[in-house]
PDB file of C-alpha atoms in Angstrom:
ATOM      1  CA  MET A  22      25.637 -19.426  31.886  1.00  0.00           C
ATOM      2  CA  ARG A  23      27.172 -22.864  31.431  1.00  0.00           C
ATOM      3  CA  ALA A  24      25.102 -25.617  29.842  1.00  0.00           C
ATOM      4  CA  ALA A  25      24.258 -28.564  32.068  1.00  0.00           C
ATOM      5  CA  SER A  26      26.509 -31.572  31.694  1.00  0.00           C
ATOM      6  CA  ALA A  27      25.156 -34.813  30.329  1.00  0.00           C
ATOM      7  CA  PRO A  28      24.632 -37.490  32.977  1.00  0.00           C
ATOM      8  CA  VAL A  29      27.626 -39.746  33.517  1.00  0.00           C
ATOM      9  CA  ALA A  30      26.713 -43.212  32.307  1.00  0.00           C
ATOM     10  CA  VAL A  31      27.865 -46.353  30.528  1.00  0.00           C
ATOM     11  CA  ARG A  32      25.750 -48.788  28.557  1.00  0.00           C
ATOM     12  CA  ARG A  33      26.253 -51.608  26.115  1.00  0.00           C
ATOM     13  CA  ASP A  34      25.110 -50.977  22.541  1.00  0.00           C
ATOM     14  CA  GLY A  35      25.891 -53.905  20.262  1.00  0.00           C
ATOM     15  CA  ASP A  36      29.648 -54.406  20.306  1.00  0.00           C
ATOM     16  CA  ALA A  37      30.357 -51.097  22.074  1.00  0.00           C
ATOM     17  CA  LEU A  38      30.670 -49.818  25.609  1.00  0.00           C
ATOM     18  CA  VAL A  39      29.114 -46.368  25.242  1.00  0.00           C
ATOM     19  CA  PHE A  40      30.074 -43.685  27.761  1.00  0.00           C
ATOM     20  CA  SER A  41      28.503 -40.271  28.273  1.00  0.00           C
ATOM     21  CA  GLY A  42      29.076 -37.286  30.523  1.00  0.00           C
ATOM     22  CA  ALA A  43      32.391 -36.366  32.103  1.00  0.00           C
ATOM     23  CA  LEU A  44      34.751 -39.262  32.856  1.00  0.00           C
ATOM     24  CA  VAL A  45      36.402 -37.769  35.911  1.00  0.00           C
ATOM     25  CA  ARG A  46      37.666 -39.042  39.258  1.00  0.00           C
ATOM     26  CA  ASP A  47      34.369 -38.623  41.090  1.00  0.00           C
ATOM     27  CA  ALA A  48      32.544 -40.892  38.624  1.00  0.00           C
ATOM     28  CA  VAL A  49      35.157 -43.591  38.001  1.00  0.00           C
ATOM     29  CA  ALA A  50      34.351 -46.024  40.842  1.00  0.00           C
ATOM     30  CA  ARG A  51      30.664 -46.087  39.947  1.00  0.00           C
ATOM     31  CA  LEU A  52      31.408 -46.412  36.242  1.00  0.00           C
ATOM     32  CA  TRP A  53      33.854 -49.270  36.857  1.00  0.00           C
ATOM     33  CA  THR A  54      31.176 -51.187  38.748  1.00  0.00           C
ATOM     34  CA  GLN A  55      28.737 -50.662  35.877  1.00  0.00           C
ATOM     35  CA  ALA A  56      31.173 -51.197  32.979  1.00  0.00           C
ATOM     36  CA  ALA A  57      33.103 -54.280  34.115  1.00  0.00           C
ATOM     37  CA  PRO A  58      30.219 -56.737  33.627  1.00  0.00           C
ATOM     38  CA  LEU A  59      29.465 -55.205  30.208  1.00  0.00           C
ATOM     39  CA  ARG A  60      33.041 -55.697  28.926  1.00  0.00           C
ATOM     40  CA  ALA A  61      32.790 -59.337  27.795  1.00  0.00           C
ATOM     41  CA  GLY A  62      32.527 -59.503  24.017  1.00  0.00           C
ATOM     42  CA  ALA A  63      32.868 -55.749  23.476  1.00  0.00           C
ATOM     43  CA  GLN A  64      34.903 -54.709  20.443  1.00  0.00           C
ATOM     44  CA  ARG A  65      35.064 -50.955  20.981  1.00  0.00           C
ATOM     45  CA  ILE A  66      34.653 -48.120  23.439  1.00  0.00           C
ATOM     46  CA  ASP A  67      32.533 -45.199  22.277  1.00  0.00           C
ATOM     47  CA  LEU A  68      33.489 -41.852  23.827  1.00  0.00           C
ATOM     48  CA  THR A  69      31.634 -39.637  21.348  1.00  0.00           C
ATOM     49  CA  ALA A  70      29.159 -38.483  24.043  1.00  0.00           C
ATOM     50  CA  VAL A  71      31.890 -37.840  26.637  1.00  0.00           C
ATOM     51  CA  GLU A  72      32.455 -34.151  27.340  1.00  0.00           C
ATOM     52  CA  ARG A  73      35.849 -34.427  29.022  1.00  0.00           C
ATOM     53  CA  ILE A  74      38.156 -36.948  30.597  1.00  0.00           C
ATOM     54  CA  ASP A  75      40.787 -36.734  33.327  1.00  0.00           C
ATOM     55  CA  SER A  76      43.567 -39.159  34.269  1.00  0.00           C
ATOM     56  CA  ALA A  77      41.227 -41.291  36.403  1.00  0.00           C
ATOM     57  CA  GLY A  78      38.802 -41.560  33.484  1.00  0.00           C
ATOM     58  CA  LEU A  79      41.666 -42.476  31.177  1.00  0.00           C
ATOM     59  CA  ALA A  80      42.788 -45.192  33.597  1.00  0.00           C
ATOM     60  CA  LEU A  81      39.251 -46.626  33.549  1.00  0.00           C
ATOM     61  CA  ILE A  82      39.057 -46.636  29.763  1.00  0.00           C
ATOM     62  CA  ALA A  83      42.587 -48.008  29.330  1.00  0.00           C
ATOM     63  CA  GLU A  84      41.890 -50.838  31.774  1.00  0.00           C
ATOM     64  CA  LEU A  85      38.627 -51.727  30.039  1.00  0.00           C
ATOM     65  CA  SER A  86      40.302 -51.572  26.632  1.00  0.00           C
ATOM     66  CA  ASN A  87      43.378 -53.520  27.735  1.00  0.00           C
ATOM     67  CA  GLY A  88      44.944 -52.407  24.458  1.00  0.00           C
ATOM     68  CA  ALA A  89      42.506 -54.579  22.516  1.00  0.00           C
ATOM     69  CA  LEU A  90      39.373 -52.478  21.983  1.00  0.00           C
ATOM     70  CA  ALA A  91      39.049 -49.714  19.417  1.00  0.00           C
ATOM     71  CA  VAL A  92      38.352 -46.313  20.962  1.00  0.00           C
ATOM     72  CA  ASP A  93      36.002 -43.917  19.154  1.00  0.00           C
ATOM     73  CA  GLY A  94      35.721 -40.240  20.049  1.00  0.00           C
ATOM     74  CA  ALA A  95      38.062 -37.598  21.410  1.00  0.00           C
ATOM     75  CA  PRO A  96      36.672 -35.807  24.467  1.00  0.00           C
ATOM     76  CA  ALA A  97      38.471 -32.776  25.882  1.00  0.00           C
ATOM     77  CA  GLY A  98      41.658 -33.862  27.624  1.00  0.00           C
ATOM     78  CA  LEU A  99      42.079 -37.222  25.894  1.00  0.00           C
ATOM     79  CA  ASP A 100      44.749 -36.257  23.371  1.00  0.00           C
ATOM     80  CA  ALA A 101      46.969 -34.616  26.003  1.00  0.00           C
ATOM     81  CA  LEU A 102      46.615 -37.575  28.371  1.00  0.00           C
ATOM     82  CA  ARG A 103      47.317 -40.124  25.624  1.00  0.00           C
ATOM     83  CA  GLY A 104      50.477 -38.249  24.760  1.00  0.00           C
ATOM     84  CA  ALA A 105      51.587 -37.910  28.370  1.00  0.00           C
ATOM     85  CA  TYR A 106      51.163 -41.623  29.044  1.00  0.00           C
ATOM     86  CA  ARG A 107      52.377 -42.724  25.584  1.00  0.00           C
ATOM     87  CA  LEU A 108      49.202 -44.593  24.720  1.00  0.00           C
ATOM     88  CA  ASP A 109      48.218 -45.696  21.244  1.00  0.00           C
ATOM     89  CA  PRO A 110      45.473 -43.421  19.865  1.00  0.00           C
ATOM     90  CA  ALA A 111      43.420 -46.301  18.464  1.00  0.00           C
ATOM     91  CA  THR A 112      43.304 -48.730  21.403  1.00  0.00           C
ATOM     92  CA  LEU A 113      44.973 -46.973  24.358  1.00  0.00           C
ATOM     93  CA  GLY A 114      47.566 -49.747  24.511  1.00  0.00           C
ATOM     94  CA  PHE A 115      51.076 -48.741  25.519  1.00  0.00           C
ATOM     95  CA  ALA A 116      52.894 -47.309  22.485  1.00  0.00           C
ATOM     96  CA  ARG A 117      56.543 -48.309  22.645  1.00  0.00           C
TER      97      ARG A 117
END
């Protein structure tokens, strides 16, 4: 039996946007609406409570980071997607 997934959510904790659950296509629109107003003044994105991420979730995080925020955590799928899109591991900015 598979364990229940954590609820998909975003919150502000100090200087971090903290995500939890699975950052996948079905959740991205709702998360964008919640995360965008929390972005101002953030210094990092915390993905340590994220179970997995797909390309839509990566697009959300990359847009929020805009290559300027540190990214903590490595949910399932993130390393492969970063490599495929040639994104910097630390900030998700485009790695030339």
